[in-house]
Amino acid sequence: MRRLFIGVTLFFLIAASSAAQTITVNNNLVFGDMFPGVPNTISKYTAGAAAEFHVSGTNGAEISIQFTLPTKLTKIGVSIQLIFFDTDCAIDHRPNPDQSSPLFDNLDPWSTLLYRLGVQGLTIYLGGTAVPRIVQPPGAYTADITLTVAYTGA
Amino acid sequence: MRLNVMNRSVKIILFVALAAVLAVAPVVNSQDVATGSATATVLTALAVTSTAALVFGNVFQGVSATIANINAAAGVYSITGQASAVISIYMALPEFVALADGSDKMTISFSSTDASVDTLGGGVPTGMVATSGYQNIDPHNFPAASNIGSGGTTSIYLGGKIYPTIDQAAGAYTGDIVLTVAYTGT
């Protein structure tokens, strides 16, 4: 009977340790008002303008991080070139992540990134550059940035 | 008999425990996907129009002629764009005007006070006053703070001076004045 109790308890512990990872979009990548012909770069360090994603899950577990990045901002019939450089991403898995000085900096958002979740999960920052044409039609332009994370099992 | 009861109790406890675990165990995702967005709002594009040429009219050989930037004959350019946006302005000014066939040329000059930037966008040189923007400035070097007026239009007025020689060939002389305007991003 005592063995059975221990077994059930272990089962609970094992089940509880397999917490699912979840992503929260804390902030979108916001270029704001742009003048035609004037490129605008949003630094990954800029709070409130850089994209910010938070991943929660099992402390210490390794996850793969993969962006599906757009190459243009669009509105009906027209687009703006959108550039993500190979240093536009940063990650911080400390309990109190610091966007101005992230723990893992200058990461390539076009590559699959492997990092471990911290106690409070992991925060991802993403900057980018938009290049409107001189005769860019005015209006609101948008694009989707998709982030996929998965446990690697390591 | 006692062993059978015990086995049965164990089975019941196991079943209940398993059911409880299945009920509370979190569903483990193999992956999670989130979609954020990138957004931008593009402001009004710049447009530049030459609405009036700098016209010296009839001039006499050997007699220079001057048109002030406040004169009705001054050159007028209209710039439209995002209200209050700062712009850089560059004028490519000719050193001479010429007959269409190129057979004769006439010197033209622009002094350091030959231009005005009317941020009210009135488009009328004679209506330009100091409070309208930048008056009597150098067309070779426009102020860095030049901007589109609050109404979304700025006008530029340009004067100049020509120097016909005493043996200047008669005819119509022309030259190109090219205005380039760009947003500075502020």
Coordinates of C-alpha atoms in Angstrom, one line a residue:
Chain A
M1 CA 0.0 0.0 0.0
R2 CA 2.8 2.3 0.9
R3 CA 4.6 1.5 -2.4
L4 CA 1.4 2.3 -4.3
F5 CA 1.2 5.7 -2.6
I6 CA 4.8 6.5 -3.6
G7 CA 4.1 5.4 -7.1
V8 CA 1.1 7.6 -7.4
T9 CA 3.0 10.6 -6.0
L10 CA 5.8 10.1 -8.5
F11 CA 3.3 9.9 -11.3
F12 CA 1.9 13.3 -10.2
L13 CA 5.4 14.8 -10.0
I14 CA 6.3 13.5 -13.5
A15 CA 3.1 14.8 -14.9
A16 CA 3.6 18.2 -13.3
S17 CA 7.2 18.6 -14.5
S18 CA 6.0 18.4 -18.2
A19 CA 4.7 21.9 -18.3
A20 CA 3.7 23.1 -21.7
Q21 CA 5.6 26.0 -23.2
T22 CA 3.5 28.9 -24.2
I23 CA 4.3 32.1 -26.0
T24 CA 2.9 35.5 -25.2
V25 CA 3.3 38.5 -27.5
N26 CA 4.3 41.3 -25.2
N27 CA 4.9 43.8 -27.9
N28 CA 4.6 44.1 -31.7
L29 CA 7.3 45.5 -33.9
V30 CA 6.1 49.1 -34.2
F31 CA 7.7 51.4 -36.8
G32 CA 5.2 54.2 -36.1
D33 CA 5.0 57.1 -38.5
M34 CA 7.4 56.9 -41.4
F35 CA 8.3 59.5 -44.0
P36 CA 8.4 58.3 -47.6
G37 CA 12.0 57.7 -48.7
V38 CA 13.3 57.6 -45.2
P39 CA 14.3 54.2 -43.9
N40 CA 13.4 53.5 -40.2
T41 CA 15.3 51.1 -38.0
I42 CA 13.8 49.8 -34.8
S43 CA 16.5 48.6 -32.4
K44 CA 15.9 45.4 -30.5
Y45 CA 16.8 47.4 -27.4
T46 CA 13.9 49.8 -27.8
A47 CA 11.2 49.0 -25.4
G48 CA 7.7 49.5 -26.7
A49 CA 8.8 49.5 -30.3
A50 CA 10.8 46.3 -30.7
A51 CA 8.9 43.1 -30.9
E52 CA 8.9 41.2 -27.6
F53 CA 7.8 37.6 -27.0
H54 CA 7.8 35.8 -23.8
V55 CA 8.0 32.0 -23.6
S56 CA 7.1 30.2 -20.4
G57 CA 7.6 26.5 -19.6
T58 CA 9.8 24.1 -17.7
N59 CA 12.7 25.7 -16.1
G60 CA 16.0 24.5 -17.6
A61 CA 14.4 22.8 -20.6
E62 CA 15.9 23.6 -24.0
I63 CA 13.6 24.9 -26.6
S64 CA 14.0 25.6 -30.3
I65 CA 13.0 29.1 -31.4
Q66 CA 12.1 29.8 -35.0
F67 CA 10.8 32.9 -36.6
T68 CA 8.8 33.1 -39.8
L69 CA 9.7 36.6 -40.9
P70 CA 8.0 38.8 -43.4
T71 CA 10.0 40.5 -46.1
K72 CA 7.6 43.3 -46.6
L73 CA 4.9 45.3 -44.8
T74 CA 1.8 45.5 -46.9
K75 CA -1.5 47.3 -47.4
I76 CA -3.8 46.7 -50.2
G77 CA -1.8 46.7 -53.4
V78 CA 1.4 48.2 -52.1
S79 CA 4.3 47.2 -49.9
I80 CA 7.3 48.4 -48.0
Q81 CA 10.5 46.5 -47.9
L82 CA 11.2 45.0 -44.5
I83 CA 14.7 43.9 -43.5
F84 CA 15.8 41.7 -40.6
F85 CA 19.5 41.6 -40.2
D86 CA 21.4 38.7 -38.7
T87 CA 21.9 40.6 -35.4
D88 CA 18.4 41.8 -34.9
C89 CA 17.4 39.3 -32.3
A90 CA 18.3 39.0 -28.6
I91 CA 17.2 36.7 -25.8
D92 CA 17.3 36.9 -22.1
H93 CA 16.2 34.1 -19.8
R94 CA 17.1 35.7 -16.5
P95 CA 14.3 36.2 -14.0
N96 CA 14.5 39.9 -14.7
P97 CA 15.4 40.2 -18.4
D98 CA 17.1 43.4 -19.4
Q99 CA 16.1 44.6 -22.9
S100 CA 18.8 47.3 -23.0
S101 CA 21.5 44.7 -22.2
P102 CA 20.1 41.2 -23.0
L103 CA 22.0 38.2 -21.9
F104 CA 22.2 36.7 -25.4
D105 CA 22.7 39.5 -28.0
N106 CA 23.1 39.9 -31.7
L107 CA 21.3 36.7 -32.7
D108 CA 20.2 35.8 -36.2
P109 CA 16.4 35.7 -36.3
W110 CA 16.6 33.8 -39.6
S111 CA 18.2 30.8 -37.9
T112 CA 16.8 28.3 -35.5
L113 CA 17.9 29.3 -32.0
L114 CA 18.3 26.8 -29.1
Y115 CA 18.1 28.2 -25.6
R116 CA 17.0 27.0 -22.2
L117 CA 14.1 28.4 -20.3
G118 CA 14.9 30.1 -17.1
V119 CA 12.9 30.2 -13.9
Q120 CA 10.6 32.8 -15.4
G121 CA 10.8 31.4 -18.9
L122 CA 12.6 33.4 -21.7
T123 CA 12.1 36.7 -23.4
I124 CA 12.9 37.3 -27.0
Y125 CA 13.4 40.7 -28.6
L126 CA 13.4 41.5 -32.3
G127 CA 14.2 44.7 -34.2
G128 CA 14.0 45.4 -37.9
T129 CA 14.3 48.0 -40.6
A130 CA 11.6 49.3 -43.0
V131 CA 12.5 51.0 -46.2
P132 CA 9.7 53.0 -47.7
R133 CA 10.0 54.3 -51.3
I134 CA 10.2 58.0 -52.0
V135 CA 6.7 57.8 -53.5
Q136 CA 5.3 55.3 -50.9
P137 CA 1.5 55.7 -50.7
P138 CA 0.5 56.9 -47.3
G139 CA -1.4 54.7 -44.9
A140 CA -1.1 51.8 -42.5
Y141 CA 1.1 48.8 -43.4
T142 CA 1.3 45.5 -41.5
A143 CA 2.9 42.1 -41.6
D144 CA 2.8 39.0 -39.5
I145 CA 5.7 37.8 -37.5
T146 CA 5.3 34.2 -36.5
L147 CA 7.2 32.6 -33.7
T148 CA 7.3 28.8 -33.2
V149 CA 8.9 27.3 -30.1
A150 CA 9.2 23.6 -29.2
Y151 CA 11.0 21.5 -26.5
T152 CA 14.0 19.8 -27.9
G153 CA 14.0 17.2 -25.2
A154 CA 17.5 18.2 -24.0
Chain B
M1 CA -10.2 -14.2 1.4
R2 CA -8.3 -11.3 3.0
L3 CA -5.8 -11.3 0.1
N4 CA -8.6 -11.0 -2.4
V5 CA -10.1 -8.0 -0.6
M6 CA -6.7 -6.4 -0.5
N7 CA -6.2 -6.9 -4.2
R8 CA -9.5 -5.5 -5.0
S9 CA -8.8 -2.4 -2.8
V10 CA -5.5 -2.0 -4.6
K11 CA -7.2 -2.1 -8.0
I12 CA -9.8 0.5 -6.9
I13 CA -7.1 2.8 -5.5
L14 CA -5.0 2.5 -8.6
F15 CA -8.0 3.2 -10.9
V16 CA -8.9 6.3 -8.8
A17 CA -5.4 7.5 -8.7
L18 CA -4.9 7.1 -12.5
A19 CA -8.2 8.8 -13.1
A20 CA -7.1 11.7 -10.9
V21 CA -3.7 12.0 -12.6
L22 CA -5.3 12.0 -16.0
A23 CA -7.7 14.7 -14.8
V24 CA -5.0 17.1 -13.4
A25 CA -2.0 16.3 -15.6
P26 CA -1.4 19.2 -18.0
V27 CA -1.7 18.7 -21.7
V28 CA 1.9 18.9 -23.0
N29 CA 2.2 20.8 -26.3
S30 CA 4.9 19.6 -28.7
Q31 CA 5.2 23.2 -29.8
D32 CA 3.6 26.6 -29.5
V33 CA 3.1 29.2 -32.2
A34 CA 2.3 32.8 -31.7
T35 CA 1.9 35.5 -34.3
G36 CA 2.9 39.1 -33.6
S37 CA 3.0 41.8 -36.1
A38 CA 5.1 44.6 -37.6
T39 CA 3.3 47.8 -38.3
A40 CA 4.1 51.1 -39.9
T41 CA 2.2 54.2 -40.9
V42 CA 3.5 56.0 -43.9
L43 CA 3.0 59.7 -44.1
T44 CA 2.2 61.8 -47.1
A45 CA 4.7 61.7 -49.9
L46 CA 6.5 64.9 -51.0
A47 CA 5.5 66.5 -54.2
V48 CA 7.3 69.4 -55.8
T49 CA 5.8 71.6 -58.5
S50 CA 7.3 74.5 -60.4
T51 CA 4.3 76.9 -60.5
A52 CA 6.0 79.9 -61.9
A53 CA 9.3 80.4 -63.7
L54 CA 11.8 83.1 -62.8
V55 CA 11.1 85.6 -65.5
F56 CA 13.4 88.5 -66.4
G57 CA 11.3 89.6 -69.3
N58 CA 12.9 91.8 -71.9
V59 CA 16.4 92.9 -71.1
F60 CA 18.8 95.2 -73.0
Q61 CA 22.4 94.4 -74.0
G62 CA 24.8 95.7 -71.5
V63 CA 22.2 96.3 -68.8
S64 CA 21.9 93.8 -66.0
A65 CA 18.5 92.9 -64.6
T66 CA 17.5 91.8 -61.1
I67 CA 14.3 90.2 -59.9
A68 CA 13.8 90.2 -56.2
N69 CA 12.3 87.1 -54.5
I70 CA 9.4 89.2 -53.4
N71 CA 8.7 90.3 -57.0
A72 CA 5.7 88.9 -58.9
A73 CA 8.1 87.6 -61.5
A74 CA 10.1 85.5 -59.0
G75 CA 10.3 81.8 -59.5
V76 CA 7.8 79.9 -57.4
Y77 CA 7.9 76.3 -56.3
S78 CA 5.2 74.5 -54.4
I79 CA 6.1 71.7 -52.0
T80 CA 3.4 69.5 -50.5
G81 CA 3.8 66.8 -48.0
Q82 CA 3.3 65.9 -44.3
A83 CA 2.4 68.9 -42.3
S84 CA 5.2 70.2 -40.1
A85 CA 7.8 67.6 -41.3
V86 CA 11.3 68.8 -41.6
I87 CA 12.7 68.7 -45.2
S88 CA 16.1 69.2 -46.8
I89 CA 16.0 71.5 -49.8
Y90 CA 18.6 71.7 -52.5
M91 CA 18.6 73.9 -55.5
A92 CA 20.8 73.2 -58.5
L93 CA 21.3 76.7 -59.9
P94 CA 22.5 77.5 -63.4
E95 CA 25.5 79.8 -64.0
F96 CA 24.1 80.9 -67.3
V97 CA 21.1 80.9 -69.5
A98 CA 21.3 80.1 -73.2
L99 CA 19.6 80.4 -76.5
A100 CA 17.8 77.2 -77.6
D101 CA 20.4 76.6 -80.2
G102 CA 23.3 77.2 -77.8
S103 CA 24.8 79.9 -79.9
D104 CA 25.0 82.4 -77.1
K105 CA 24.9 82.4 -73.3
M106 CA 24.2 84.9 -70.7
T107 CA 25.5 84.9 -67.1
I108 CA 23.0 84.5 -64.3
S109 CA 23.7 84.7 -60.6
F110 CA 21.9 84.2 -57.3
S111 CA 22.9 86.1 -54.3
S112 CA 22.8 84.9 -50.6
T113 CA 19.4 86.6 -50.2
D114 CA 17.7 85.6 -53.3
A115 CA 15.3 83.0 -51.9
S116 CA 12.5 82.8 -49.4
V117 CA 10.7 79.8 -47.9
D118 CA 7.1 80.5 -47.2
T119 CA 5.9 77.8 -44.8
L120 CA 2.4 79.2 -45.1
G121 CA 2.4 77.9 -48.6
G122 CA 0.8 81.0 -50.0
G123 CA 2.4 80.6 -53.4
V124 CA 2.5 84.4 -54.0
P125 CA 5.9 86.1 -53.7
T126 CA 4.5 89.5 -53.1
G127 CA 2.7 88.2 -50.1
M128 CA 5.9 86.9 -48.4
V129 CA 6.7 88.5 -45.0
A130 CA 9.3 87.5 -42.4
T131 CA 6.8 85.7 -40.3
S132 CA 5.8 83.5 -43.2
G133 CA 9.0 81.4 -42.8
Y134 CA 12.5 82.2 -43.9
Q135 CA 12.9 85.4 -45.9
N136 CA 15.9 86.5 -48.0
I137 CA 18.0 83.4 -47.5
D138 CA 20.7 81.8 -49.6
P139 CA 19.3 79.6 -52.3
H140 CA 22.7 77.7 -52.3
N141 CA 22.2 76.8 -48.7
F142 CA 18.7 76.5 -47.4
P143 CA 18.1 76.3 -43.6
A144 CA 18.4 72.9 -42.0
A145 CA 15.1 73.5 -40.2
S146 CA 13.1 74.1 -43.3
N147 CA 9.8 72.4 -43.1
I148 CA 6.5 71.7 -44.6
G149 CA 4.0 74.2 -43.2
S150 CA 1.2 73.2 -40.8
G151 CA -1.1 73.4 -43.8
G152 CA 0.9 70.7 -45.7
T153 CA 2.3 73.1 -48.2
T154 CA 5.5 75.2 -48.4
S155 CA 6.4 77.6 -51.2
I156 CA 9.8 78.7 -52.3
Y157 CA 10.4 82.0 -54.1
L158 CA 13.5 82.7 -56.0
G159 CA 15.0 85.8 -57.4
G160 CA 18.2 86.4 -59.4
K161 CA 20.2 88.6 -61.6
I162 CA 21.3 88.3 -65.2
Y163 CA 24.1 90.1 -67.0
P164 CA 23.6 90.6 -70.8
T165 CA 26.8 91.6 -72.5
I166 CA 26.9 94.6 -74.8
D167 CA 26.9 92.3 -77.8
Q168 CA 24.4 89.7 -76.4
A169 CA 22.6 88.0 -79.2
A170 CA 18.9 88.8 -79.3
G171 CA 16.5 86.0 -78.5
A172 CA 15.0 83.9 -75.7
Y173 CA 17.4 82.6 -73.1
T174 CA 16.5 79.8 -70.7
G175 CA 18.2 77.7 -68.0
D176 CA 17.1 74.9 -65.8
I177 CA 16.7 75.4 -62.0
V178 CA 16.3 72.0 -60.3
L179 CA 14.8 71.8 -56.9
T180 CA 15.3 68.6 -54.9
V181 CA 13.4 68.1 -51.6
A182 CA 13.6 65.2 -49.2
Y183 CA 12.3 64.3 -45.8
T184 CA 14.9 64.3 -43.1
G185 CA 12.9 61.9 -41.0
T186 CA 11.9 64.3 -38.3

